[in-house]
């Protein structure tokens, strides 16, 4: 593996019927990422269950209940590496009752893969998966038109599905969509190029994943540095050292930059950027560093250091696309802890503006109750200002979660509009 | 291509450091679970980087089964001295002596499951609210579902079906008195990533990981080291082989593989060509298909 190899995170949503597990199994198997003892364990279980051949779905389902029921309930993470990249798959269930798991898996992904059964074309579930990818602003989408072997590898079928999908996605905010006709079962266009579909000029799935440009996925313009903790060594040689530790959320921070500390508004200059015992000239997302400033300012966790000429909007009233994650529904005017970068405040849901019907994706203004898997636009009021950016511009400073103080559970995830 | 991107190892490192700093910021009394194995050594190394120039702010906690490789204990004591960190030891032998647990019987008896009680007792006695572990999602199928911040109830139990959703990099460590968290900063690393990083950073690891001559017994498809704790079966024979260990745990259940890899470069090359998972040599995971899940539910590492 080369030193400049990047990490690419992608999400898959779907059920066994879509061939999702077969696709993942194929990717892992053909890229030689399944170990022999894992394969042996799956072969044994397949035999015990009376399956013919090896059921690769067993490889992707981890918990006992999932194996018994033959479904993926939670998000499972899978790893594989090729000579070009390291990959993390967030493997999620596809059914409507697991929307929250899909949202979770999508939150960190560079690429969403959407599976379509070539026999059925674009169905309700496809639209929902595309909607989630657009809602979570996954920068790239690969539409895998699977089971092409069952439609005689027909170019016409494929082209029709492409147009159907484009009609759906034209109403959504998606940037980069690619379509690949494949048969995960036979291996066509997954790792190896299909000989059955000479009419397809594009690359197979793995090559697409390996070469896709992802360096621009992170916002490199708006410099945001949420302070996680303050490092005060109190030891010889570093008596006056006060380092602000954090991970650059977006943009680039350079030594000598004029910066403002939010929300206090104090200004200073970056004196040094440190990583371990090294001093750096600049730091960019997603680097974890610690920085020191020229002036002695009171800074603590929850503060954000930004460039003076490019500041986020401090706001107590925010509009959010909220996905409700918890079994117990939202309580009207109840207080929650809102977590935004390293900042915790109290918040109240003031109003549900509209809710999506997640089977039809239509807006519904009547029903204001938020229950599990609901996606709704809401108005939130916080006790103190948050330093926010719109989610479509910044996935880190544009995202929040809500925590129920009576259970401490994470009950909702939100994207700032 | 723009120069403003990280390679995969730098990105994994940055992610782990971010998680360690979140642990420090969100908990009162966090510790690193230190076994002397490569993953906990890696965590310790990352913690050193995360808080430099301050000293590593976490005590190291070792759950001592009493069946140790002497090399591991030596390594542990050296690292404690070098870091100036505090060491907390939870002793399985003491748990047995106090009647908290009973030694397993039979030929495959180990102290593996007994560690759970000792670990949970030590967490309670030391009022620990977060135990940082070196668990990785690629290790085992139950671990593939782990969160970075993983909640444990006041009995120390994991409820895999009722985990808190974890989105973006916002971690929720809120908990009630008596509950605790496990944090897994290297969740997204694979065995290969760990070795590549150890090689790159030239991190010191116990000599057991390098190929060496050792008295061993062939048992459950791997070479189990001969030790005072090992009870030989009639058909078993002690032989001397050149082996190395891929994981380090209790000496009675940690199997070695035959190897000539005596440098980090050779180990990394060997791991790259391996066709079996590292836990494949751990007899604790071979008991049943859900062995790990069952132990994790009860409070295992």
PDB file of N, CA and C in Angstrom, chain A residues 265-323:
ATOM      1  N   UNK A 265     -15.748  36.540  20.766  1.00  0.00           N
ATOM      2  CA  UNK A 265     -15.419  37.583  19.806  1.00  0.00           C
ATOM      3  C   UNK A 265     -14.008  38.131  19.948  1.00  0.00           C
ATOM      4  N   UNK A 266     -13.235  37.635  20.922  1.00  0.00           N
ATOM      5  CA  UNK A 266     -11.853  38.086  21.066  1.00  0.00           C
ATOM      6  C   UNK A 266     -11.042  37.705  19.840  1.00  0.00           C
ATOM      7  N   UNK A 267     -10.116  38.609  19.458  1.00  0.00           N
ATOM      8  CA  UNK A 267      -9.295  38.316  18.288  1.00  0.00           C
ATOM      9  C   UNK A 267      -7.842  38.108  18.703  1.00  0.00           C
ATOM     10  N   UNK A 268      -7.123  37.348  17.889  1.00  0.00           N
ATOM     11  CA  UNK A 268      -5.713  37.096  18.128  1.00  0.00           C
ATOM     12  C   UNK A 268      -5.084  36.569  16.849  1.00  0.00           C
ATOM     13  N   UNK A 269      -3.853  36.106  16.958  1.00  0.00           N
ATOM     14  CA  UNK A 269      -3.168  35.500  15.813  1.00  0.00           C
ATOM     15  C   UNK A 269      -2.718  34.094  16.210  1.00  0.00           C
ATOM     16  N   UNK A 270      -2.674  33.188  15.216  1.00  0.00           N
ATOM     17  CA  UNK A 270      -2.173  31.838  15.479  1.00  0.00           C
ATOM     18  C   UNK A 270      -0.663  31.915  15.682  1.00  0.00           C
ATOM     19  N   UNK A 271      -0.228  31.532  16.880  1.00  0.00           N
ATOM     20  CA  UNK A 271       1.198  31.587  17.189  1.00  0.00           C
ATOM     21  C   UNK A 271       1.903  30.312  16.725  1.00  0.00           C
ATOM     22  N   UNK A 272       1.293  29.190  16.998  1.00  0.00           N
ATOM     23  CA  UNK A 272       1.894  27.934  16.537  1.00  0.00           C
ATOM     24  C   UNK A 272       0.824  26.871  16.357  1.00  0.00           C
ATOM     25  N   UNK A 273       1.123  25.940  15.466  1.00  0.00           N
ATOM     26  CA  UNK A 273       0.267  24.769  15.274  1.00  0.00           C
ATOM     27  C   UNK A 273       1.134  23.558  15.590  1.00  0.00           C
ATOM     28  N   UNK A 274       0.692  22.762  16.560  1.00  0.00           N
ATOM     29  CA  UNK A 274       1.512  21.631  16.982  1.00  0.00           C
ATOM     30  C   UNK A 274       0.817  20.309  16.769  1.00  0.00           C
ATOM     31  N   UNK A 275       1.617  19.346  16.360  1.00  0.00           N
ATOM     32  CA  UNK A 275       1.141  17.974  16.382  1.00  0.00           C
ATOM     33  C   UNK A 275       2.235  17.142  17.023  1.00  0.00           C
ATOM     34  N   UNK A 276       1.944  16.638  18.219  1.00  0.00           N
ATOM     35  CA  UNK A 276       2.926  15.922  19.025  1.00  0.00           C
ATOM     36  C   UNK A 276       4.151  16.831  19.175  1.00  0.00           C
ATOM     37  N   UNK A 277       5.356  16.338  18.877  1.00  0.00           N
ATOM     38  CA  UNK A 277       6.526  17.187  19.088  1.00  0.00           C
ATOM     39  C   UNK A 277       6.918  17.987  17.850  1.00  0.00           C
ATOM     40  N   UNK A 278       6.040  17.987  16.852  1.00  0.00           N
ATOM     41  CA  UNK A 278       6.344  18.724  15.622  1.00  0.00           C
ATOM     42  C   UNK A 278       5.585  20.042  15.579  1.00  0.00           C
ATOM     43  N   UNK A 279       6.187  21.045  14.935  1.00  0.00           N
ATOM     44  CA  UNK A 279       5.462  22.284  14.690  1.00  0.00           C
ATOM     45  C   UNK A 279       5.108  22.348  13.213  1.00  0.00           C
ATOM     46  N   UNK A 280       3.863  22.695  12.911  1.00  0.00           N
ATOM     47  CA  UNK A 280       3.404  22.698  11.522  1.00  0.00           C
ATOM     48  C   UNK A 280       3.165  24.127  11.050  1.00  0.00           C
ATOM     49  N   UNK A 281       3.273  24.333   9.741  1.00  0.00           N
ATOM     50  CA  UNK A 281       2.983  25.646   9.160  1.00  0.00           C
ATOM     51  C   UNK A 281       1.483  25.828   8.972  1.00  0.00           C
ATOM     52  N   UNK A 282       0.787  24.723   8.713  1.00  0.00           N
ATOM     53  CA  UNK A 282      -0.655  24.814   8.476  1.00  0.00           C
ATOM     54  C   UNK A 282      -1.322  23.503   8.862  1.00  0.00           C
ATOM     55  N   UNK A 283      -2.624  23.601   9.116  1.00  0.00           N
ATOM     56  CA  UNK A 283      -3.408  22.409   9.418  1.00  0.00           C
ATOM     57  C   UNK A 283      -4.712  22.506   8.649  1.00  0.00           C
ATOM     58  N   UNK A 284      -5.196  21.359   8.192  1.00  0.00           N
ATOM     59  CA  UNK A 284      -6.437  21.361   7.413  1.00  0.00           C
ATOM     60  C   UNK A 284      -7.294  20.178   7.847  1.00  0.00           C
ATOM     61  N   UNK A 285      -8.573  20.228   7.458  1.00  0.00           N
ATOM     62  CA  UNK A 285      -9.505  19.168   7.838  1.00  0.00           C
ATOM     63  C   UNK A 285      -9.086  17.861   7.179  1.00  0.00           C
ATOM     64  N   UNK A 286      -9.192  16.733   7.867  1.00  0.00           N
ATOM     65  CA  UNK A 286      -9.637  16.512   9.244  1.00  0.00           C
ATOM     66  C   UNK A 286      -8.483  16.260  10.229  1.00  0.00           C
ATOM     67  N   UNK A 287      -7.501  17.148  10.256  1.00  0.00           N
ATOM     68  CA  UNK A 287      -6.332  16.926  11.109  1.00  0.00           C
ATOM     69  C   UNK A 287      -6.636  17.253  12.574  1.00  0.00           C
ATOM     70  N   UNK A 288      -6.144  16.414  13.473  1.00  0.00           N
ATOM     71  CA  UNK A 288      -6.199  16.699  14.909  1.00  0.00           C
ATOM     72  C   UNK A 288      -4.884  17.344  15.309  1.00  0.00           C
ATOM     73  N   UNK A 289      -4.952  18.560  15.814  1.00  0.00           N
ATOM     74  CA  UNK A 289      -3.739  19.303  16.190  1.00  0.00           C
ATOM     75  C   UNK A 289      -4.007  20.037  17.500  1.00  0.00           C
ATOM     76  N   UNK A 290      -2.998  20.754  17.983  1.00  0.00           N
ATOM     77  CA  UNK A 290      -3.288  21.742  19.017  1.00  0.00           C
ATOM     78  C   UNK A 290      -2.638  23.049  18.600  1.00  0.00           C
ATOM     79  N   UNK A 291      -3.299  24.148  18.905  1.00  0.00           N
ATOM     80  CA  UNK A 291      -2.767  25.432  18.467  1.00  0.00           C
ATOM     81  C   UNK A 291      -2.580  26.359  19.668  1.00  0.00           C
ATOM     82  N   UNK A 292      -1.628  27.258  19.530  1.00  0.00           N
ATOM     83  CA  UNK A 292      -1.466  28.295  20.550  1.00  0.00           C
ATOM     84  C   UNK A 292      -1.707  29.642  19.885  1.00  0.00           C
ATOM     85  N   UNK A 293      -2.167  30.618  20.673  1.00  0.00           N
ATOM     86  CA  UNK A 293      -2.444  31.958  20.150  1.00  0.00           C
ATOM     87  C   UNK A 293      -1.464  32.965  20.744  1.00  0.00           C
ATOM     88  N   UNK A 294      -1.309  34.102  20.070  1.00  0.00           N
ATOM     89  CA  UNK A 294      -0.400  35.150  20.540  1.00  0.00           C
ATOM     90  C   UNK A 294      -0.868  35.748  21.871  1.00  0.00           C
ATOM     91  N   UNK A 295      -2.197  35.839  22.037  1.00  0.00           N
ATOM     92  CA  UNK A 295      -2.715  36.519  23.228  1.00  0.00           C
ATOM     93  C   UNK A 295      -3.287  35.538  24.222  1.00  0.00           C
ATOM     94  N   UNK A 296      -3.245  35.958  25.475  1.00  0.00           N
ATOM     95  CA  UNK A 296      -3.774  35.142  26.546  1.00  0.00           C
ATOM     96  C   UNK A 296      -5.275  35.379  26.657  1.00  0.00           C
ATOM     97  N   UNK A 297      -6.048  34.515  26.061  1.00  0.00           N
ATOM     98  CA  UNK A 297      -7.506  34.690  26.051  1.00  0.00           C
ATOM     99  C   UNK A 297      -8.126  33.521  26.796  1.00  0.00           C
ATOM    100  N   UNK A 298      -9.251  33.758  27.432  1.00  0.00           N
ATOM    101  CA  UNK A 298      -9.945  32.680  28.122  1.00  0.00           C
ATOM    102  C   UNK A 298     -10.720  31.853  27.100  1.00  0.00           C
ATOM    103  N   UNK A 299     -10.231  30.653  26.843  1.00  0.00           N
ATOM    104  CA  UNK A 299     -10.871  29.769  25.855  1.00  0.00           C
ATOM    105  C   UNK A 299     -11.099  28.415  26.500  1.00  0.00           C
ATOM    106  N   UNK A 300     -12.265  27.833  26.249  1.00  0.00           N
ATOM    107  CA  UNK A 300     -12.499  26.498  26.796  1.00  0.00           C
ATOM    108  C   UNK A 300     -13.273  25.655  25.794  1.00  0.00           C
ATOM    109  N   UNK A 301     -13.510  24.394  26.171  1.00  0.00           N
ATOM    110  CA  UNK A 301     -14.264  23.475  25.327  1.00  0.00           C
ATOM    111  C   UNK A 301     -15.595  24.085  24.926  1.00  0.00           C
ATOM    112  N   UNK A 302     -15.949  23.897  23.665  1.00  0.00           N
ATOM    113  CA  UNK A 302     -17.201  24.453  23.178  1.00  0.00           C
ATOM    114  C   UNK A 302     -16.997  25.742  22.393  1.00  0.00           C
ATOM    115  N   UNK A 303     -15.841  26.386  22.623  1.00  0.00           N
ATOM    116  CA  UNK A 303     -15.536  27.579  21.829  1.00  0.00           C
ATOM    117  C   UNK A 303     -15.066  27.150  20.439  1.00  0.00           C
ATOM    118  N   UNK A 304     -15.134  28.090  19.492  1.00  0.00           N
ATOM    119  CA  UNK A 304     -14.690  27.776  18.144  1.00  0.00           C
ATOM    120  C   UNK A 304     -13.733  28.862  17.662  1.00  0.00           C
ATOM    121  N   UNK A 305     -12.587  28.431  17.157  1.00  0.00           N
ATOM    122  CA  UNK A 305     -11.623  29.388  16.614  1.00  0.00           C
ATOM    123  C   UNK A 305     -11.794  29.411  15.101  1.00  0.00           C
ATOM    124  N   UNK A 306     -12.001  30.627  14.567  1.00  0.00           N
ATOM    125  CA  UNK A 306     -12.265  30.759  13.130  1.00  0.00           C
ATOM    126  C   UNK A 306     -11.417  31.905  12.581  1.00  0.00           C
ATOM    127  N   UNK A 307     -11.308  31.982  11.257  1.00  0.00           N
ATOM    128  CA  UNK A 307     -10.592  33.117  10.680  1.00  0.00           C
ATOM    129  C   UNK A 307     -11.469  34.352  10.792  1.00  0.00           C
ATOM    130  N   UNK A 308     -10.826  35.484  11.155  1.00  0.00           N
ATOM    131  CA  UNK A 308     -11.573  36.704  11.443  1.00  0.00           C
ATOM    132  C   UNK A 308     -12.412  37.167  10.250  1.00  0.00           C
ATOM    133  N   UNK A 309     -11.923  36.915   9.021  1.00  0.00           N
ATOM    134  CA  UNK A 309     -12.668  37.391   7.849  1.00  0.00           C
ATOM    135  C   UNK A 309     -13.691  36.376   7.322  1.00  0.00           C
ATOM    136  N   UNK A 310     -13.934  35.293   8.074  1.00  0.00           N
ATOM    137  CA  UNK A 310     -14.896  34.283   7.624  1.00  0.00           C
ATOM    138  C   UNK A 310     -15.466  33.576   8.844  1.00  0.00           C
ATOM    139  N   UNK A 311     -16.567  34.147   9.348  1.00  0.00           N
ATOM    140  CA  UNK A 311     -17.105  33.627  10.600  1.00  0.00           C
ATOM    141  C   UNK A 311     -18.445  32.923  10.394  1.00  0.00           C
ATOM    142  N   UNK A 312     -18.728  31.906  11.200  1.00  0.00           N
ATOM    143  CA  UNK A 312     -20.058  31.285  11.136  1.00  0.00           C
ATOM    144  C   UNK A 312     -21.078  32.195  11.807  1.00  0.00           C
ATOM    145  N   UNK A 313     -22.334  31.844  11.637  1.00  0.00           N
ATOM    146  CA  UNK A 313     -23.431  32.652  12.153  1.00  0.00           C
ATOM    147  C   UNK A 313     -23.794  32.190  13.572  1.00  0.00           C
ATOM    148  N   UNK A 314     -23.577  33.044  14.611  1.00  0.00           N
ATOM    149  CA  UNK A 314     -24.053  32.611  15.931  1.00  0.00           C
ATOM    150  C   UNK A 314     -25.571  32.711  15.949  1.00  0.00           C
ATOM    151  N   UNK A 315     -26.216  31.640  16.399  1.00  0.00           N
ATOM    152  CA  UNK A 315     -27.666  31.634  16.299  1.00  0.00           C
ATOM    153  C   UNK A 315     -28.310  30.811  17.403  1.00  0.00           C
ATOM    154  N   UNK A 316     -29.423  31.339  17.927  1.00  0.00           N
ATOM    155  CA  UNK A 316     -30.176  30.616  18.949  1.00  0.00           C
ATOM    156  C   UNK A 316     -31.442  30.006  18.382  1.00  0.00           C
ATOM    157  N   UNK A 317     -31.866  30.523  17.224  1.00  0.00           N
ATOM    158  CA  UNK A 317     -33.040  29.970  16.559  1.00  0.00           C
ATOM    159  C   UNK A 317     -32.582  29.310  15.277  1.00  0.00           C
ATOM    160  N   UNK A 318     -32.670  27.993  15.241  1.00  0.00           N
ATOM    161  CA  UNK A 318     -32.170  27.311  14.054  1.00  0.00           C
ATOM    162  C   UNK A 318     -33.234  26.409  13.442  1.00  0.00           C
ATOM    163  N   UNK A 319     -33.176  26.325  12.122  1.00  0.00           N
ATOM    164  CA  UNK A 319     -34.068  25.410  11.405  1.00  0.00           C
ATOM    165  C   UNK A 319     -33.278  24.179  11.027  1.00  0.00           C
ATOM    166  N   UNK A 320     -33.878  23.037  11.323  1.00  0.00           N
ATOM    167  CA  UNK A 320     -33.142  21.790  11.191  1.00  0.00           C
ATOM    168  C   UNK A 320     -34.006  20.740  10.502  1.00  0.00           C
ATOM    169  N   UNK A 321     -33.381  19.945   9.626  1.00  0.00           N
ATOM    170  CA  UNK A 321     -34.032  18.734   9.131  1.00  0.00           C
ATOM    171  C   UNK A 321     -33.689  17.652  10.146  1.00  0.00           C
ATOM    172  N   UNK A 322     -34.705  17.180  10.844  1.00  0.00           N
ATOM    173  CA  UNK A 322     -34.453  16.300  11.975  1.00  0.00           C
ATOM    174  C   UNK A 322     -34.872  14.871  11.642  1.00  0.00           C
ATOM    175  N   UNK A 323     -34.024  13.903  12.001  1.00  0.00           N
ATOM    176  CA  UNK A 323     -34.440  12.506  11.903  1.00  0.00           C
ATOM    177  C   UNK A 323     -34.601  11.984  13.323  1.00  0.00           C
TER     178      UNK A 323
END
